[in-house]
PDB file of C-alpha atoms in Angstrom:
ATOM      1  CA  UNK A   1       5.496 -16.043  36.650  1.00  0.00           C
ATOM      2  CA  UNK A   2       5.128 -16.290  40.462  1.00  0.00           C
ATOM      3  CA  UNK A   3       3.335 -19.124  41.882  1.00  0.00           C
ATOM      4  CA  UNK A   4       1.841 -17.617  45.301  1.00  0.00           C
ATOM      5  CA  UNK A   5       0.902 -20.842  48.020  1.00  0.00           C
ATOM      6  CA  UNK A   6      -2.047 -20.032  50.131  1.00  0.00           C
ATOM      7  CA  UNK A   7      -1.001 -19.063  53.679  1.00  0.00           C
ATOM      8  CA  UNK A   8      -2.497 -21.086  56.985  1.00  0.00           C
ATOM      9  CA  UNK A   9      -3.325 -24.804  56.464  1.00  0.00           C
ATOM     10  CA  UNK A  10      -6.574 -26.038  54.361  1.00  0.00           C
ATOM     11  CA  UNK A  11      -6.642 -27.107  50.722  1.00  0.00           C
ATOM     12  CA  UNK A  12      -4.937 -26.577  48.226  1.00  0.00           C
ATOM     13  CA  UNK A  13      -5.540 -23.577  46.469  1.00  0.00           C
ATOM     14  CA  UNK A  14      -2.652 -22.405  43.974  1.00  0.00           C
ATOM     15  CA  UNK A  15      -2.454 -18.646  42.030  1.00  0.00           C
ATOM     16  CA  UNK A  16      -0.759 -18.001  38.794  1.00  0.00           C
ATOM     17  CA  UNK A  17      -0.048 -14.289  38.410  1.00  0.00           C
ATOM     18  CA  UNK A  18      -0.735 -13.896  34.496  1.00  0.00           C
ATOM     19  CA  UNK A  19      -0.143  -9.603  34.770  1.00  0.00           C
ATOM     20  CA  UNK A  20       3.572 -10.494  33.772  1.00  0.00           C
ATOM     21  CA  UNK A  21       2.837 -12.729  30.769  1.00  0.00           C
ATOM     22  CA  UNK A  22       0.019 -10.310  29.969  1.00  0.00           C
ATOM     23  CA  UNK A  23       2.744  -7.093  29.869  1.00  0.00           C
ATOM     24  CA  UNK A  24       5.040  -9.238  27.623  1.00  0.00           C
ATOM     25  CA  UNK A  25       1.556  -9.592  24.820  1.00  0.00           C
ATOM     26  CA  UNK A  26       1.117  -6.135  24.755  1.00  0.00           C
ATOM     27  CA  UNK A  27       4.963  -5.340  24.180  1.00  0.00           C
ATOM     28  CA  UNK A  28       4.305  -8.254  21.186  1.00  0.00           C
ATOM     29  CA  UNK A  29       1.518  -6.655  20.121  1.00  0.00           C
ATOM     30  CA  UNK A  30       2.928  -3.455  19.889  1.00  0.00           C
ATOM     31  CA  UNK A  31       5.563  -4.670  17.980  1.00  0.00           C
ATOM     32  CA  UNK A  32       3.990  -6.209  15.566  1.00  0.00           C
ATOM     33  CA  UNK A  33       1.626  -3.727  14.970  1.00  0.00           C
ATOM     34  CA  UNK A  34       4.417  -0.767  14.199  1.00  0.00           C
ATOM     35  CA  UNK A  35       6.548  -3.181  11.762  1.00  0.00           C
ATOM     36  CA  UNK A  36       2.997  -4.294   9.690  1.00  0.00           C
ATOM     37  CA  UNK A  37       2.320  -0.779   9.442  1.00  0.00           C
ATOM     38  CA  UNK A  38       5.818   0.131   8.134  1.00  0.00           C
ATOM     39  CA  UNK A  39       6.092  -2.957   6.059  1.00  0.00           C
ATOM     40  CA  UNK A  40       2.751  -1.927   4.246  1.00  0.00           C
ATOM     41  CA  UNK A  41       3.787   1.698   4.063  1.00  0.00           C
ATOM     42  CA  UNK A  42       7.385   0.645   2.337  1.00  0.00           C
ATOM     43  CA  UNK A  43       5.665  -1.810  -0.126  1.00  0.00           C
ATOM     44  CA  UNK A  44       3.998   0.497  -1.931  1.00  0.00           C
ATOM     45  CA  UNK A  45       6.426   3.373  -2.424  1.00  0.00           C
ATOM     46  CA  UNK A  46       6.879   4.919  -5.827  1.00  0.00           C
ATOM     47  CA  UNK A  47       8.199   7.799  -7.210  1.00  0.00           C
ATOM     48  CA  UNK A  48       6.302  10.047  -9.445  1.00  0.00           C
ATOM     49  CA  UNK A  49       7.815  11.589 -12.549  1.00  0.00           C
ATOM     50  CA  UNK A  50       7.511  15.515 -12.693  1.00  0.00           C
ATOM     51  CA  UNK A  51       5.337  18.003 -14.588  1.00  0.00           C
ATOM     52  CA  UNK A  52       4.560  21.725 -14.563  1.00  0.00           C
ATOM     53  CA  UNK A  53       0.694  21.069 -15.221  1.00  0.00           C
ATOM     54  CA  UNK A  54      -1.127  18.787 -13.049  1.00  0.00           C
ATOM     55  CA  UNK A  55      -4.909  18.159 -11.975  1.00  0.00           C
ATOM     56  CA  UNK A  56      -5.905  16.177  -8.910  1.00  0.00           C
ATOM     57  CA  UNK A  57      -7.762  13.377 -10.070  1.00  0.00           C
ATOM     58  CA  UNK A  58      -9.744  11.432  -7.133  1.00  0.00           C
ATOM     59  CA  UNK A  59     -12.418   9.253  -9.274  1.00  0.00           C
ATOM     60  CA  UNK A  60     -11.445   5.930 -10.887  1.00  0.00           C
ATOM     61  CA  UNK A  61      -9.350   2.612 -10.205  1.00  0.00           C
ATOM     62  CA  UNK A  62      -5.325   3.304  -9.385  1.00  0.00           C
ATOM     63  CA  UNK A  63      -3.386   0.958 -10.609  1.00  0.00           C
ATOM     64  CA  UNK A  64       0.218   1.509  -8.605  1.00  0.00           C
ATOM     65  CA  UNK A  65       3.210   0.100 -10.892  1.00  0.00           C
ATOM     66  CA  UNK A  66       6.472   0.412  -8.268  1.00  0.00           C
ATOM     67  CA  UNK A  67      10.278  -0.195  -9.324  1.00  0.00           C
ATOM     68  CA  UNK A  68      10.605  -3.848  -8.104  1.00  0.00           C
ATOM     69  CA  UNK A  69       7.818  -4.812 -10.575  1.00  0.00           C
ATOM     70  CA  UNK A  70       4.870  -4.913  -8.187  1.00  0.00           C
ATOM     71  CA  UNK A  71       1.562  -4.155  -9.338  1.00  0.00           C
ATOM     72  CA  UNK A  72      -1.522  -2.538  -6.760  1.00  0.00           C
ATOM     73  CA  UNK A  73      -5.088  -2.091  -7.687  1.00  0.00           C
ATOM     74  CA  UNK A  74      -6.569   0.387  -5.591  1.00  0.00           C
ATOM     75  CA  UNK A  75      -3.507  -0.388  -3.211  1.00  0.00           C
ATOM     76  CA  UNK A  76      -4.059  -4.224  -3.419  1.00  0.00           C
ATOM     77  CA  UNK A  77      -1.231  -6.371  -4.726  1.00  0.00           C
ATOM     78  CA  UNK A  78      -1.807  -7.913  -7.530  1.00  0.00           C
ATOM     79  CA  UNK A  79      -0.037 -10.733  -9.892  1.00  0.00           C
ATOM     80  CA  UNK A  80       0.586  -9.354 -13.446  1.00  0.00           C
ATOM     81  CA  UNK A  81      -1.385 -12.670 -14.583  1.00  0.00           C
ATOM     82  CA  UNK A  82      -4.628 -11.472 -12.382  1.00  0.00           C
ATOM     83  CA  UNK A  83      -4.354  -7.859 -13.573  1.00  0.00           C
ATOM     84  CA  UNK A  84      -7.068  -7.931 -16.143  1.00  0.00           C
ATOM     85  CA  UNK A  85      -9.654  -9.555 -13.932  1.00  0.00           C
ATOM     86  CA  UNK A  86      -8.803  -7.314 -11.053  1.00  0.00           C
ATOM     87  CA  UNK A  87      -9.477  -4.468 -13.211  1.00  0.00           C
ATOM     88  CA  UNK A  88     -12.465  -4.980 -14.648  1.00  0.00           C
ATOM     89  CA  UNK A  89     -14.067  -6.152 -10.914  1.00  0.00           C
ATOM     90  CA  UNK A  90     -12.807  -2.321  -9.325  1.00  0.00           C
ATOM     91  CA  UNK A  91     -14.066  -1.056 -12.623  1.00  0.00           C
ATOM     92  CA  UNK A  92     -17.150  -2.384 -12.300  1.00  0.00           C
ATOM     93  CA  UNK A  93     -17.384  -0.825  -8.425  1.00  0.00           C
ATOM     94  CA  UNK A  94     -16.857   3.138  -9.768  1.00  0.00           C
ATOM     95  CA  UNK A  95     -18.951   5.344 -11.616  1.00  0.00           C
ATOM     96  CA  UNK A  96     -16.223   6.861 -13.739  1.00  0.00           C
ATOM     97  CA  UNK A  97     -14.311   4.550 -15.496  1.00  0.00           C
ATOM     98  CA  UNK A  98     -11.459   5.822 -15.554  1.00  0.00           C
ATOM     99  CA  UNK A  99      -7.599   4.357 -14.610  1.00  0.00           C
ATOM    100  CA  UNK A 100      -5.525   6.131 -12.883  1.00  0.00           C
ATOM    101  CA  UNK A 101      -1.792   4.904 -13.579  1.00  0.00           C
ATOM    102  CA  UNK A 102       1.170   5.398 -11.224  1.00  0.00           C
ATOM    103  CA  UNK A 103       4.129   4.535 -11.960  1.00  0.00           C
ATOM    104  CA  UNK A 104       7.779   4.322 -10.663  1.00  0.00           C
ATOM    105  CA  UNK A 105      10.042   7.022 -12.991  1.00  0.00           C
ATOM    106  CA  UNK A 106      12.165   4.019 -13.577  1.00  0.00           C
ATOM    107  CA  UNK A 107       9.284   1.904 -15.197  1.00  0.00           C
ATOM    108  CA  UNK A 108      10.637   1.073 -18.735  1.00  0.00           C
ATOM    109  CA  UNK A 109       7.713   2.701 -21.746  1.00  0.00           C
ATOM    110  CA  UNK A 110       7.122  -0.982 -22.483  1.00  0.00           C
ATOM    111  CA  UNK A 111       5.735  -1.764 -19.093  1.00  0.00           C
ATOM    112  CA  UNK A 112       3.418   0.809 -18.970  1.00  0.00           C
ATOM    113  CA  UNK A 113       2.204   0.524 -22.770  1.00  0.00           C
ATOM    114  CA  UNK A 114       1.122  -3.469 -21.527  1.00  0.00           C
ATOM    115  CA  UNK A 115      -0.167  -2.140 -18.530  1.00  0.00           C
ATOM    116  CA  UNK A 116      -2.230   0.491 -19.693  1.00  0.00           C
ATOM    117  CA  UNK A 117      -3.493  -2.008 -22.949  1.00  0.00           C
ATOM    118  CA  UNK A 118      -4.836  -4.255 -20.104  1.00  0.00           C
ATOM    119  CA  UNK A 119      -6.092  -1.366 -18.042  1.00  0.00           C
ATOM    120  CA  UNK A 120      -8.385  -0.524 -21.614  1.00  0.00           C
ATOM    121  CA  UNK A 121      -9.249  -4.232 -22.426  1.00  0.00           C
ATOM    122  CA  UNK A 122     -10.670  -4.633 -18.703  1.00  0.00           C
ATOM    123  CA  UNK A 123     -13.069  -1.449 -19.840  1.00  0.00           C
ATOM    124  CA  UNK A 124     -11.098   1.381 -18.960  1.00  0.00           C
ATOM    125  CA  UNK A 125     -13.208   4.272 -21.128  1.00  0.00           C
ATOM    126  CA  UNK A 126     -10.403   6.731 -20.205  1.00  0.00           C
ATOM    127  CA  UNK A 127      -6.623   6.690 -18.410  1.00  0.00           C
ATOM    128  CA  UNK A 128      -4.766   9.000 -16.644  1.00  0.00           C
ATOM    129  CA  UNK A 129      -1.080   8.950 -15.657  1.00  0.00           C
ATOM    130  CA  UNK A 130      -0.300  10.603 -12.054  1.00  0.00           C
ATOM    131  CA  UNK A 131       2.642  13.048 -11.679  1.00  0.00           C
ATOM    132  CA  UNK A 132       4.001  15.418  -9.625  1.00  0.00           C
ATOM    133  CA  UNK A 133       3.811  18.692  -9.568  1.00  0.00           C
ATOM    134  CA  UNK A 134       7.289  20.134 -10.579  1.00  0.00           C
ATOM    135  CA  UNK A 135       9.140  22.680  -8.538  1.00  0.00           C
ATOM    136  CA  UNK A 136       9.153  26.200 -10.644  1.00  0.00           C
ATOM    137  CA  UNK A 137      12.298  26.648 -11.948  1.00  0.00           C
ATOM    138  CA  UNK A 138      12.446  30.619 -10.882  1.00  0.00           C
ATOM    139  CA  UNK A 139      11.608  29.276  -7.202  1.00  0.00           C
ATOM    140  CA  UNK A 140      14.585  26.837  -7.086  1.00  0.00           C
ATOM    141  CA  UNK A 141      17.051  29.852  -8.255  1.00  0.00           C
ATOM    142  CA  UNK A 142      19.411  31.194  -5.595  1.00  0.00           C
ATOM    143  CA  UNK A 143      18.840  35.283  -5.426  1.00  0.00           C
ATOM    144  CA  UNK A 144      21.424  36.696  -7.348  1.00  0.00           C
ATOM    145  CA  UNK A 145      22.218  35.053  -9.625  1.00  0.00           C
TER     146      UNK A 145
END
């Protein structure tokens, strides 16, 4: 920061120039900005098992179960002791009650099972279990072969 004294005699009258220390917040802010974004776009990552037959399904609560044991309701992380209460308030907010559950291919059966008897205790009339849609097998194929 340059300090500027005033030219000619008289009083004293001093200047700060703040454009430096203001360039140096918006660098910080910048920064900080990109690695929330990418810090909430990583915790959330999961990777869907495969099927051949798949429907969008866009009503309902999503309950997001990833590898390292996190839980998401409607993208908010959740404790596993909170889940139930958590449910039933998003269930409460939709029409359809329906649960929406998607898990990491590497969640063990048992996992899911608990989560989905939860999911059904909070008032969960019906449940769903996202996937992707698999790759035809006849598309994959090299020519030729």
């Amino acid at each position: 920061m340059a300090i500027n004294a005033p030219v000619g005699g008289g009083g004293m009258f001093w200047e700060i120039n703040i454009t430096p220390l203001t360039d140096i917040f918006l660098v910080l802010l910048i920064i900080f900005m990109v690695t929330a974004s990418v810090m909430i776009e990583s915790a959330t990552h999961v990777q869907l098992p495969q099927a051949q037959n798949t429907s969008p399904e866009n009503k309902g609560v999503i309950v997001t179960y990833t590898a390292n044991h996190e839980l998401f309701v409607n993208s908010r992380d959740v404790p596993e002791r909170e889940l139930e209460p958590a449910l039933t308030e998003a269930l409460k907010r939709v029409d359809a009650k329906i649960v929406i559950f998607q898990g990491d291919r590497t969640v063990l059966l048992g996992d899911m099972v608990k989560i989905l008897d939860v999911a059904k205790a909070a008032g969960a009339d019906q449940i769903a279990i996202a996937a992707q849609r698999a790759v035809a097998a006849a598309a994959v194929a090299p020519e030729g072969s």
